[in-house]
mmCIF file of C-alpha atoms and ligand atoms in Angstrom:
data_model
loop_
_atom_site.group_PDB
_atom_site.id
_atom_site.type_symbol
_atom_site.label_atom_id
_atom_site.label_comp_id
_atom_site.label_asym_id
_atom_site.label_seq_id
_atom_site.Cartn_x
_atom_site.Cartn_y
_atom_site.Cartn_z
ATOM 1 C CA MET I 1 50.557 61.976 -28.001
ATOM 2 C CA ASP I 2 47.292 62.725 -29.624
ATOM 3 C CA THR I 3 47.971 60.173 -32.681
ATOM 4 C CA ALA I 4 47.634 57.786 -28.810
ATOM 5 C CA LYS I 5 44.661 59.418 -27.984
ATOM 6 C CA GLU I 6 42.305 59.044 -30.802
ATOM 7 C CA LEU I 7 43.695 55.113 -30.826
ATOM 8 C CA THR I 8 41.906 54.726 -28.043
ATOM 9 C CA GLN I 9 38.567 56.828 -27.970
ATOM 10 C CA ARG I 10 38.137 54.631 -31.268
ATOM 11 C CA PHE I 11 39.035 51.246 -29.878
ATOM 12 C CA LEU I 12 36.632 52.368 -26.361
ATOM 13 C CA ARG I 13 33.461 52.608 -28.879
ATOM 14 C CA ASP I 14 34.859 49.407 -31.343
ATOM 15 C CA ILE I 15 34.247 47.744 -27.218
ATOM 16 C CA GLU I 16 31.311 49.996 -26.783
ATOM 17 C CA LYS I 17 30.090 48.306 -29.812
ATOM 18 C CA ALA I 18 31.476 44.682 -29.774
ATOM 19 C CA SER I 19 28.659 42.675 -30.147
ATOM 20 C CA SER I 20 30.571 39.655 -29.041
ATOM 21 C CA LEU I 21 33.266 37.664 -26.614
ATOM 22 C CA GLN I 22 34.931 36.836 -30.096
ATOM 23 C CA ASP I 23 34.958 40.891 -31.385
ATOM 24 C CA LEU I 24 35.838 41.947 -27.908
ATOM 25 C CA GLU I 25 38.629 39.139 -27.993
ATOM 26 C CA ASP I 26 40.365 40.601 -31.174
ATOM 27 C CA ILE I 27 40.326 44.242 -30.561
ATOM 28 C CA ARG I 28 42.245 43.482 -27.142
ATOM 29 C CA VAL I 29 44.473 41.945 -29.551
ATOM 30 C CA SER I 30 44.309 44.965 -31.718
ATOM 31 C CA ALA I 31 45.125 47.675 -28.755
ATOM 32 C CA LEU I 32 47.110 45.240 -26.834
ATOM 33 C CA GLY I 33 47.992 42.499 -28.080
ATOM 34 C CA LYS I 34 52.040 42.042 -28.783
ATOM 35 C CA LYS I 35 51.860 44.031 -31.681
ATOM 36 C CA GLY I 36 48.745 45.819 -30.802
ATOM 37 C CA HIS I 37 48.582 49.808 -31.375
ATOM 38 C CA LEU I 38 49.233 50.983 -28.231
ATOM 39 C CA THR I 39 51.986 48.370 -27.341
ATOM 40 C CA LEU I 40 54.130 49.556 -30.246
ATOM 41 C CA LEU I 41 53.521 52.766 -29.406
ATOM 42 C CA MET I 42 55.021 51.937 -25.912
ATOM 43 C CA LYS I 43 57.733 50.489 -27.867
ATOM 44 C CA ASP I 44 58.596 52.775 -29.658
ATOM 45 C CA LEU I 45 59.056 54.685 -26.288
ATOM 46 C CA GLY I 46 62.534 54.048 -25.901
ATOM 47 C CA GLN I 47 63.869 55.995 -28.349
ATOM 48 C CA LYS I 48 62.476 58.964 -26.689
ATOM 49 C CA SER I 49 64.595 61.513 -24.569
ATOM 50 C CA PRO I 50 63.795 60.170 -20.815
ATOM 51 C CA GLU I 51 62.262 63.600 -20.208
ATOM 52 C CA GLU I 52 59.169 62.514 -22.618
ATOM 53 C CA ARG I 53 59.382 59.591 -22.145
ATOM 54 C CA ARG I 54 58.288 59.946 -19.070
ATOM 55 C CA VAL I 55 55.904 62.139 -19.430
ATOM 56 C CA VAL I 56 53.658 60.182 -22.845
ATOM 57 C CA GLY I 57 54.695 56.739 -20.866
ATOM 58 C CA ALA I 58 52.886 58.455 -18.304
ATOM 59 C CA GLU I 59 50.099 59.148 -20.361
ATOM 60 C CA LEU I 60 50.450 55.524 -23.162
ATOM 61 C CA ASN I 61 49.459 53.381 -19.172
ATOM 62 C CA ARG I 62 46.677 56.014 -18.479
ATOM 63 C CA LEU I 63 44.912 54.783 -21.656
ATOM 64 C CA LYS I 64 45.934 51.744 -21.210
ATOM 65 C CA GLU I 65 44.716 51.105 -18.439
ATOM 66 C CA SER I 66 41.551 53.049 -20.219
ATOM 67 C CA LEU I 67 41.812 50.395 -22.688
ATOM 68 C CA THR I 68 41.659 47.379 -20.658
ATOM 69 C CA GLN I 69 39.055 48.387 -18.199
ATOM 70 C CA ALA I 70 36.701 49.279 -20.771
ATOM 71 C CA ILE I 71 37.653 46.295 -21.964
ATOM 72 C CA ASP I 72 36.819 44.069 -18.652
ATOM 73 C CA THR I 73 33.097 46.000 -17.994
ATOM 74 C CA ARG I 74 31.957 45.145 -22.049
ATOM 75 C CA LYS I 75 32.942 41.934 -21.369
ATOM 76 C CA ILE I 76 30.678 41.086 -17.954
ATOM 77 C CA GLU I 77 27.599 42.476 -20.219
ATOM 78 C CA LEU I 78 28.744 40.360 -22.748
ATOM 79 C CA GLU I 79 28.669 37.112 -21.173
ATOM 80 C CA ASP I 80 25.817 38.378 -19.288
ATOM 81 C CA LEU I 81 24.210 39.163 -22.526
ATOM 82 C CA VAL I 82 25.718 35.012 -23.034
ATOM 83 C CA LEU I 83 24.057 33.353 -20.399
ATOM 84 C CA ASN I 84 20.770 34.843 -20.314
ATOM 85 C CA ALA I 85 20.137 33.392 -24.001
ATOM 86 C CA ARG I 86 20.769 30.426 -22.649
ATOM 87 C CA LEU I 87 18.879 30.444 -20.045
ATOM 88 C CA ALA I 88 15.919 31.739 -22.471
ATOM 89 C CA SER I 89 16.862 28.377 -24.251
ATOM 90 C CA GLU I 90 16.868 26.035 -22.173
ATOM 91 C CA MET I 91 13.616 27.577 -19.400
ATOM 92 C CA LEU I 92 12.713 24.248 -17.959
ATOM 93 C CA ASP I 93 8.383 24.625 -17.624
ATOM 94 C CA ILE I 94 8.217 23.267 -14.171
ATOM 95 C CA SER I 95 4.314 23.743 -14.030
ATOM 96 C CA LEU I 96 4.560 20.729 -16.497
ATOM 97 C CA PRO I 97 2.230 17.875 -13.815
ATOM 98 C CA PRO I 98 4.057 14.838 -13.543
ATOM 99 C CA ARG I 99 3.164 11.554 -15.343
ATOM 100 C CA PRO I 100 0.849 9.744 -13.594
ATOM 101 C CA GLN I 101 2.691 7.362 -11.472
ATOM 102 C CA PRO I 102 1.357 3.809 -11.616
ATOM 103 C CA LYS I 103 -0.360 2.334 -7.880
ATOM 104 C CA GLY I 104 -1.377 -1.044 -6.642
ATOM 105 C CA LYS I 105 -4.502 -2.191 -5.222
ATOM 106 C CA ILE I 106 -5.752 -3.926 -2.192
ATOM 107 C CA HIS I 107 -7.798 -6.641 -3.062
ATOM 108 C CA PRO I 108 -11.408 -6.981 -2.137
ATOM 109 C CA LEU I 109 -9.990 -9.926 -0.001
ATOM 110 C CA SER I 110 -7.520 -8.300 2.262
ATOM 111 C CA HIS I 111 -9.428 -5.267 2.510
ATOM 112 C CA VAL I 112 -12.273 -7.616 3.967
ATOM 113 C CA MET I 113 -10.320 -9.157 6.497
ATOM 114 C CA ASP I 114 -8.165 -5.791 7.180
ATOM 115 C CA GLN I 115 -11.966 -4.571 8.186
ATOM 116 C CA THR I 116 -12.893 -7.671 9.939
ATOM 117 C CA ILE I 117 -9.894 -7.995 12.341
ATOM 118 C CA HIS I 118 -10.352 -4.167 13.251
ATOM 119 C CA ILE I 119 -13.766 -4.614 13.942
ATOM 120 C CA PHE I 120 -12.822 -7.605 16.437
ATOM 121 C CA GLY I 121 -9.732 -6.590 17.595
ATOM 122 C CA GLN I 122 -12.007 -3.337 18.999
ATOM 123 C CA MET I 123 -14.053 -5.083 20.647
ATOM 124 C CA GLY I 124 -10.851 -6.835 22.686
ATOM 125 C CA PHE I 125 -10.303 -10.476 20.062
ATOM 126 C CA VAL I 126 -6.646 -11.042 19.189
ATOM 127 C CA VAL I 127 -5.621 -13.293 16.307
ATOM 128 C CA LYS I 128 -5.202 -16.092 16.078
ATOM 129 C CA GLU I 129 -3.613 -18.818 13.509
ATOM 130 C CA GLY I 130 -3.181 -22.733 11.778
ATOM 131 C CA PRO I 131 -1.897 -24.327 9.784
ATOM 132 C CA ASP I 132 -3.464 -25.102 6.682
ATOM 133 C CA ILE I 133 -2.288 -28.613 6.008
ATOM 134 C CA GLU I 134 -4.706 -29.847 9.257
ATOM 135 C CA GLU I 135 -4.377 -33.090 11.697
ATOM 136 C CA ASP I 136 -8.165 -34.710 11.216
ATOM 137 C CA PHE I 137 -8.308 -34.778 14.665
ATOM 138 C CA TYR I 138 -8.174 -30.307 14.684
ATOM 139 C CA ASN I 139 -10.344 -30.774 12.035
ATOM 140 C CA PHE I 140 -12.749 -32.876 12.982
ATOM 141 C CA THR I 141 -12.589 -35.427 15.457
ATOM 142 C CA ALA I 142 -12.707 -32.702 18.460
ATOM 143 C CA LEU I 143 -14.932 -30.202 16.904
ATOM 144 C CA ASN I 144 -17.110 -33.423 17.320
ATOM 145 C CA ILE I 145 -17.199 -34.808 14.420
ATOM 146 C CA PRO I 146 -16.305 -38.841 14.906
ATOM 147 C CA PRO I 147 -15.269 -40.874 11.955
ATOM 148 C CA GLU I 148 -18.442 -42.127 10.900
ATOM 149 C CA HIS I 149 -20.031 -38.600 11.289
ATOM 150 C CA PRO I 150 -22.149 -37.548 7.854
ATOM 151 C CA ALA I 151 -20.650 -34.215 8.369
ATOM 152 C CA ARG I 152 -17.065 -34.893 7.220
ATOM 153 C CA GLN I 153 -18.945 -36.411 3.494
ATOM 154 C CA GLU I 154 -20.984 -32.794 3.463
ATOM 155 C CA GLN I 155 -17.737 -31.208 3.990
ATOM 156 C CA ASP I 156 -16.234 -32.586 0.342
ATOM 157 C CA THR I 157 -12.767 -32.639 2.278
ATOM 158 C CA PHE I 158 -9.767 -32.664 0.249
ATOM 159 C CA TYR I 159 -7.378 -35.655 1.824
ATOM 160 C CA LEU I 160 -4.053 -35.816 1.665
ATOM 161 C CA PRO I 161 -1.797 -39.327 2.236
ATOM 162 C CA ALA I 162 -1.175 -39.569 5.980
ATOM 163 C CA PHE I 163 2.413 -39.910 7.279
ATOM 164 C CA SER I 164 0.839 -42.269 9.809
ATOM 165 C CA GLU I 165 -1.507 -44.797 10.128
ATOM 166 C CA GLN I 166 -2.505 -43.044 13.073
ATOM 167 C CA GLN I 167 -3.618 -38.729 11.787
ATOM 168 C CA PRO I 168 -4.456 -38.775 7.868
ATOM 169 C CA LEU I 169 -4.052 -35.086 7.607
ATOM 170 C CA VAL I 170 -7.125 -32.622 5.512
ATOM 171 C CA LEU I 171 -6.724 -29.155 3.564
ATOM 172 C CA ARG I 172 -8.453 -27.793 6.737
ATOM 173 C CA THR I 173 -11.926 -27.532 5.724
ATOM 174 C CA HIS I 174 -13.164 -24.669 8.277
ATOM 175 C CA THR I 175 -11.001 -22.509 10.296
ATOM 176 C CA SER I 176 -12.634 -24.335 13.827
ATOM 177 C CA PRO I 177 -9.757 -26.497 14.322
ATOM 178 C CA VAL I 178 -8.507 -23.287 15.401
ATOM 179 C CA GLN I 179 -10.310 -23.280 18.310
ATOM 180 C CA ILE I 180 -9.379 -26.218 19.449
ATOM 181 C CA ARG I 181 -5.647 -25.698 18.941
ATOM 182 C CA THR I 182 -6.198 -22.489 20.947
ATOM 183 C CA MET I 183 -8.075 -24.220 24.094
ATOM 184 C CA LEU I 184 -5.507 -26.878 23.994
ATOM 185 C CA LYS I 185 -2.933 -24.356 24.558
ATOM 186 C CA GLU I 186 -4.518 -21.381 26.471
ATOM 187 C CA LYS I 187 -7.178 -21.573 29.815
ATOM 188 C CA PRO I 188 -9.706 -19.094 29.627
ATOM 189 C CA PRO I 189 -11.270 -16.793 29.456
ATOM 190 C CA ILE I 190 -10.350 -17.009 25.888
ATOM 191 C CA ARG I 191 -11.432 -14.436 22.688
ATOM 192 C CA ILE I 192 -9.944 -15.297 19.597
ATOM 193 C CA ILE I 193 -11.190 -15.065 15.662
ATOM 194 C CA ALA I 194 -8.877 -16.904 13.388
ATOM 195 C CA LEU I 195 -9.022 -16.023 8.959
ATOM 196 C CA GLY I 196 -8.064 -17.930 6.096
ATOM 197 C CA ARG I 197 -7.713 -20.263 4.007
ATOM 198 C CA THR I 198 -10.336 -23.067 3.723
ATOM 199 C CA TYR I 199 -10.537 -25.680 1.248
ATOM 200 C CA ARG I 200 -13.844 -27.703 -0.200
ATOM 201 C CA SER I 201 -14.275 -30.075 -3.741
ATOM 202 C CA ASP I 202 -16.498 -27.525 -5.224
ATOM 203 C CA TYR I 203 -16.275 -25.253 -7.876
ATOM 204 C CA ASP I 204 -19.203 -22.364 -9.574
ATOM 205 C CA ALA I 205 -20.188 -19.158 -9.284
ATOM 206 C CA THR I 206 -20.227 -19.380 -5.373
ATOM 207 C CA HIS I 207 -17.690 -22.411 -4.374
ATOM 208 C CA THR I 208 -14.421 -22.086 -4.976
ATOM 209 C CA PRO I 209 -12.122 -25.285 -4.159
ATOM 210 C CA MET I 210 -9.916 -22.449 -1.959
ATOM 211 C CA PHE I 211 -12.090 -20.176 0.648
ATOM 212 C CA HIS I 212 -11.030 -17.711 3.275
ATOM 213 C CA GLN I 213 -13.563 -17.882 6.765
ATOM 214 C CA ILE I 214 -13.155 -15.772 9.675
ATOM 215 C CA GLU I 215 -13.643 -17.595 13.057
ATOM 216 C CA GLY I 216 -14.649 -16.618 16.913
ATOM 217 C CA LEU I 217 -13.954 -17.845 20.313
ATOM 218 C CA VAL I 218 -14.872 -17.169 23.304
ATOM 219 C CA ILE I 219 -14.413 -18.712 26.293
ATOM 220 C CA ASP I 220 -15.846 -17.406 29.962
ATOM 221 C CA THR I 221 -17.363 -18.343 33.040
ATOM 222 C CA LYS I 222 -20.627 -16.724 31.989
ATOM 223 C CA THR I 223 -20.503 -16.165 28.671
ATOM 224 C CA HIS I 224 -24.376 -16.893 26.718
ATOM 225 C CA MET I 225 -25.864 -16.434 23.534
ATOM 226 C CA GLY I 226 -26.676 -13.095 24.155
ATOM 227 C CA HIS I 227 -23.336 -12.024 24.559
ATOM 228 C CA LEU I 228 -23.303 -13.992 20.935
ATOM 229 C CA LYS I 229 -26.185 -12.084 19.682
ATOM 230 C CA GLY I 230 -24.436 -8.649 20.671
ATOM 231 C CA CYS I 231 -21.500 -9.457 19.228
ATOM 232 C CA LEU I 232 -22.449 -10.351 15.856
ATOM 233 C CA GLU I 233 -25.068 -7.545 15.724
ATOM 234 C CA GLU I 234 -22.276 -5.395 16.447
ATOM 235 C CA PHE I 235 -19.566 -7.172 13.818
ATOM 236 C CA CYS I 236 -22.445 -6.444 10.901
ATOM 237 C CA ARG I 237 -23.610 -3.007 11.724
ATOM 238 C CA LEU I 238 -20.470 -1.964 11.280
ATOM 239 C CA PHE I 239 -19.565 -4.060 8.430
ATOM 240 C CA PHE I 240 -22.022 -3.756 6.630
ATOM 241 C CA GLU I 241 -22.144 0.140 8.068
ATOM 242 C CA ASP I 242 -25.860 0.013 8.687
ATOM 243 C CA PRO I 243 -26.206 1.097 12.333
ATOM 244 C CA ASN I 244 -30.154 -0.207 11.287
ATOM 245 C CA LEU I 245 -28.950 -3.440 10.073
ATOM 246 C CA LYS I 246 -31.401 -6.842 11.232
ATOM 247 C CA LEU I 247 -30.350 -9.864 11.968
ATOM 248 C CA ARG I 248 -32.692 -12.895 12.001
ATOM 249 C CA PHE I 249 -31.201 -16.053 14.320
ATOM 250 C CA ARG I 250 -31.926 -19.716 12.438
ATOM 251 C CA PRO I 251 -31.715 -22.523 14.414
ATOM 252 C CA GLY I 252 -29.024 -24.604 13.377
ATOM 253 C CA TYR I 253 -26.709 -27.345 13.483
ATOM 254 C CA PHE I 254 -23.319 -27.447 13.402
ATOM 255 C CA PRO I 255 -21.201 -30.908 15.853
ATOM 256 C CA PHE I 256 -19.545 -28.947 17.676
ATOM 257 C CA THR I 257 -22.105 -25.853 19.083
ATOM 258 C CA GLU I 258 -25.400 -26.721 20.854
ATOM 259 C CA PRO I 259 -27.800 -24.410 20.364
ATOM 260 C CA SER I 260 -26.489 -23.564 16.923
ATOM 261 C CA ALA I 261 -28.236 -21.160 14.513
ATOM 262 C CA GLU I 262 -28.082 -20.009 11.236
ATOM 263 C CA VAL I 263 -27.616 -16.298 11.257
ATOM 264 C CA ASP I 264 -29.678 -14.050 8.436
ATOM 265 C CA ILE I 265 -29.180 -10.843 7.382
ATOM 266 C CA TRP I 266 -32.013 -8.677 6.404
ATOM 267 C CA TRP I 267 -30.481 -7.245 2.440
ATOM 268 C CA LYS I 268 -31.728 -3.691 1.026
ATOM 269 C CA GLY I 269 -34.839 -4.258 2.449
ATOM 270 C CA SER I 270 -35.984 -7.121 0.188
ATOM 271 C CA THR I 271 -34.824 -10.404 1.372
ATOM 272 C CA TRP I 272 -33.132 -12.038 4.034
ATOM 273 C CA LEU I 273 -30.367 -13.196 3.351
ATOM 274 C CA GLU I 274 -27.983 -16.391 5.161
ATOM 275 C CA ILE I 275 -24.676 -14.996 5.936
ATOM 276 C CA LEU I 276 -22.520 -16.917 8.681
ATOM 277 C CA GLY I 277 -23.086 -20.372 11.935
ATOM 278 C CA CYS I 278 -22.380 -19.881 15.354
ATOM 279 C CA GLY I 279 -23.907 -21.426 18.086
ATOM 280 C CA MET I 280 -21.852 -22.097 22.617
ATOM 281 C CA VAL I 281 -19.856 -24.516 21.621
ATOM 282 C CA HIS I 282 -20.822 -28.253 22.544
ATOM 283 C CA PRO I 283 -19.892 -29.409 26.214
ATOM 284 C CA ASN I 284 -17.636 -32.568 23.850
ATOM 285 C CA VAL I 285 -15.425 -30.473 22.761
ATOM 286 C CA LEU I 286 -14.633 -27.988 25.693
ATOM 287 C CA ARG I 287 -14.539 -31.478 27.264
ATOM 288 C CA ASN I 288 -11.842 -32.057 23.693
ATOM 289 C CA CYS I 289 -9.698 -30.064 25.113
ATOM 290 C CA ASP I 290 -9.634 -30.143 29.149
ATOM 291 C CA ILE I 291 -12.017 -27.289 29.854
ATOM 292 C CA ASP I 292 -14.050 -28.287 32.670
ATOM 293 C CA PRO I 293 -18.218 -27.567 30.826
ATOM 294 C CA ASP I 294 -19.280 -27.847 34.427
ATOM 295 C CA LEU I 295 -16.732 -23.884 34.949
ATOM 296 C CA TYR I 296 -16.650 -22.826 31.621
ATOM 297 C CA GLN I 297 -18.812 -22.288 28.425
ATOM 298 C CA GLY I 298 -18.722 -20.027 25.469
ATOM 299 C CA PHE I 299 -20.156 -19.034 21.956
ATOM 300 C CA ALA I 300 -18.017 -19.979 18.870
ATOM 301 C CA PHE I 301 -18.993 -18.655 14.870
ATOM 302 C CA GLY I 302 -17.490 -18.637 12.049
ATOM 303 C CA MET I 303 -18.164 -16.954 8.190
ATOM 304 C CA GLY I 304 -17.216 -16.823 4.572
ATOM 305 C CA LEU I 305 -15.035 -14.045 3.970
ATOM 306 C CA GLU I 306 -15.689 -14.056 0.176
ATOM 307 C CA ARG I 307 -19.773 -13.730 0.617
ATOM 308 C CA ILE I 308 -19.571 -10.408 3.086
ATOM 309 C CA ALA I 309 -17.607 -9.007 0.614
ATOM 310 C CA MET I 310 -19.519 -10.153 -2.539
ATOM 311 C CA LEU I 311 -22.450 -9.146 -0.495
ATOM 312 C CA LYS I 312 -20.439 -5.682 0.281
ATOM 313 C CA TYR I 313 -19.238 -4.600 -2.574
ATOM 314 C CA GLY I 314 -21.494 -6.022 -4.625
ATOM 315 C CA ILE I 315 -19.068 -8.797 -6.602
ATOM 316 C CA GLU I 316 -21.405 -11.936 -8.711
ATOM 317 C CA ASP I 317 -18.457 -14.428 -9.246
ATOM 318 C CA LEU I 318 -16.446 -15.721 -6.482
ATOM 319 C CA ARG I 319 -14.135 -17.277 -8.610
ATOM 320 C CA LEU I 320 -13.253 -14.026 -10.111
ATOM 321 C CA PHE I 321 -10.930 -13.703 -6.843
ATOM 322 C CA TYR I 322 -8.369 -15.228 -7.716
ATOM 323 C CA GLU I 323 -8.144 -15.317 -11.433
ATOM 324 C CA SER I 324 -5.493 -11.968 -11.659
ATOM 325 C CA ASP I 325 -7.464 -10.232 -13.776
ATOM 326 C CA LEU I 326 -6.129 -6.387 -13.152
ATOM 327 C CA ARG I 327 -8.843 -4.716 -14.773
ATOM 328 C CA TRP I 328 -11.031 -6.980 -11.991
ATOM 329 C CA LEU I 329 -8.301 -5.075 -9.598
ATOM 330 C CA ASN I 330 -8.632 -1.397 -10.627
ATOM 331 C CA HIS I 331 -12.418 -1.582 -10.509
ATOM 332 C CA TYR I 332 -13.246 -3.591 -6.934
ATOM 333 C CA GLY I 333 -9.854 -3.228 -4.966
ATOM 334 C CA PHE I 334 -8.611 -0.612 -2.900
ATOM 335 C CA ASP I 335 -6.157 2.260 -2.895
ATOM 336 C CA ALA I 336 -3.903 2.201 0.084
ATOM 337 C CA GLU I 337 -4.832 3.443 3.905
ATOM 338 C CA VAL I 338 -3.036 4.875 6.703
ATOM 339 C CA ARG I 339 -4.985 3.762 9.652
ATOM 340 C CA GLU I 340 -4.521 5.493 12.770
HETATM 341 N N1 LIG T 401 -17.308 -23.620 10.883
HETATM 342 C C1 LIG T 401 -18.312 -24.016 10.587
HETATM 343 C C2 LIG T 401 -18.436 -24.144 9.122
HETATM 344 O O1 LIG T 401 -17.696 -24.236 8.021
HETATM 345 C C3 LIG T 401 -18.943 -23.046 11.216
HETATM 346 C C4 LIG T 401 -18.890 -22.622 12.349
HETATM 347 C C5 LIG T 401 -18.354 -22.218 13.083
HETATM 348 C C6 LIG T 401 -20.289 -22.855 12.817
HETATM 349 C C7 LIG T 401 -18.599 -22.197 14.491
HETATM 350 C C8 LIG T 401 -20.429 -22.804 14.808
HETATM 351 C C9 LIG T 401 -19.735 -22.566 15.305
HETATM 352 O O2 LIG T 401 -19.155 -24.454 8.297
#
């Protein structure tokens, strides 16, 4: 029996020293496997007297039990060691900054359109749209520009093949046809802006064949020049972010407004810069839209969106707006913003 005890002691020491799961398994096989030392001693029991068998059997079972327990305990320790080693070698450094995500930019023109809509929106204007391919009637005739009027030549119009003799088609030369479309559909009071593409056959550092305008139209019973002035002053001061910006109204001429004015802003304390045209809607235009000029009157204005964008953001060459050069866009573009 002492052999069994000694054996067990030895195994217990080996178990404690086992440095890998494989070592431990070898010890288990050598002690408790089919041909293991303790197993063989158990088998020998058959040759003993019943009395001895009971005593020795119980003792062997105890020893076997203690070995099994020791193996289980060491196994858990070794498994922990293995796991910790793996965790240490596979550690993720989650403090690493993320890779930069390429972010798109808002084109300065889109940004200026958003700002413009926002400012006029706060003044109660709603946005209207019209087609880029426009009928001669809306682009010219209804705006008090009859067929032989010199203004038609001045606007360098792109003409399109007409579908019929009566209605020649043009690429709209300004956003003013949207005034006509609105007044023919809706009755006063009217308070709208129209933004969009316009076209003239012209190309240099300050002209491109396609450009953008914003148009404004207000028609009511008592709307007068004072309202026009206040409205444009408010817009320019908010848009150029200068509450003291000075405006100058010079007499001008447009067939569709009377009186007409050109508006300049006092730029950087050094020079007057023209930024828009405006005036009181001509009675003929109202008549052309079935609005009685004895009951209603109002004002209109139009300005180039590229022009105000170039001024505000110091962009020198208009042609670059449309070249889709990413370096230019990254420089002059804007991050998307969420507006409340
Ligand atoms: N449509 C004019 C232009 O393109 C601008 C304008 C609009 C002037 C409305 C007066 C009133 O030049």
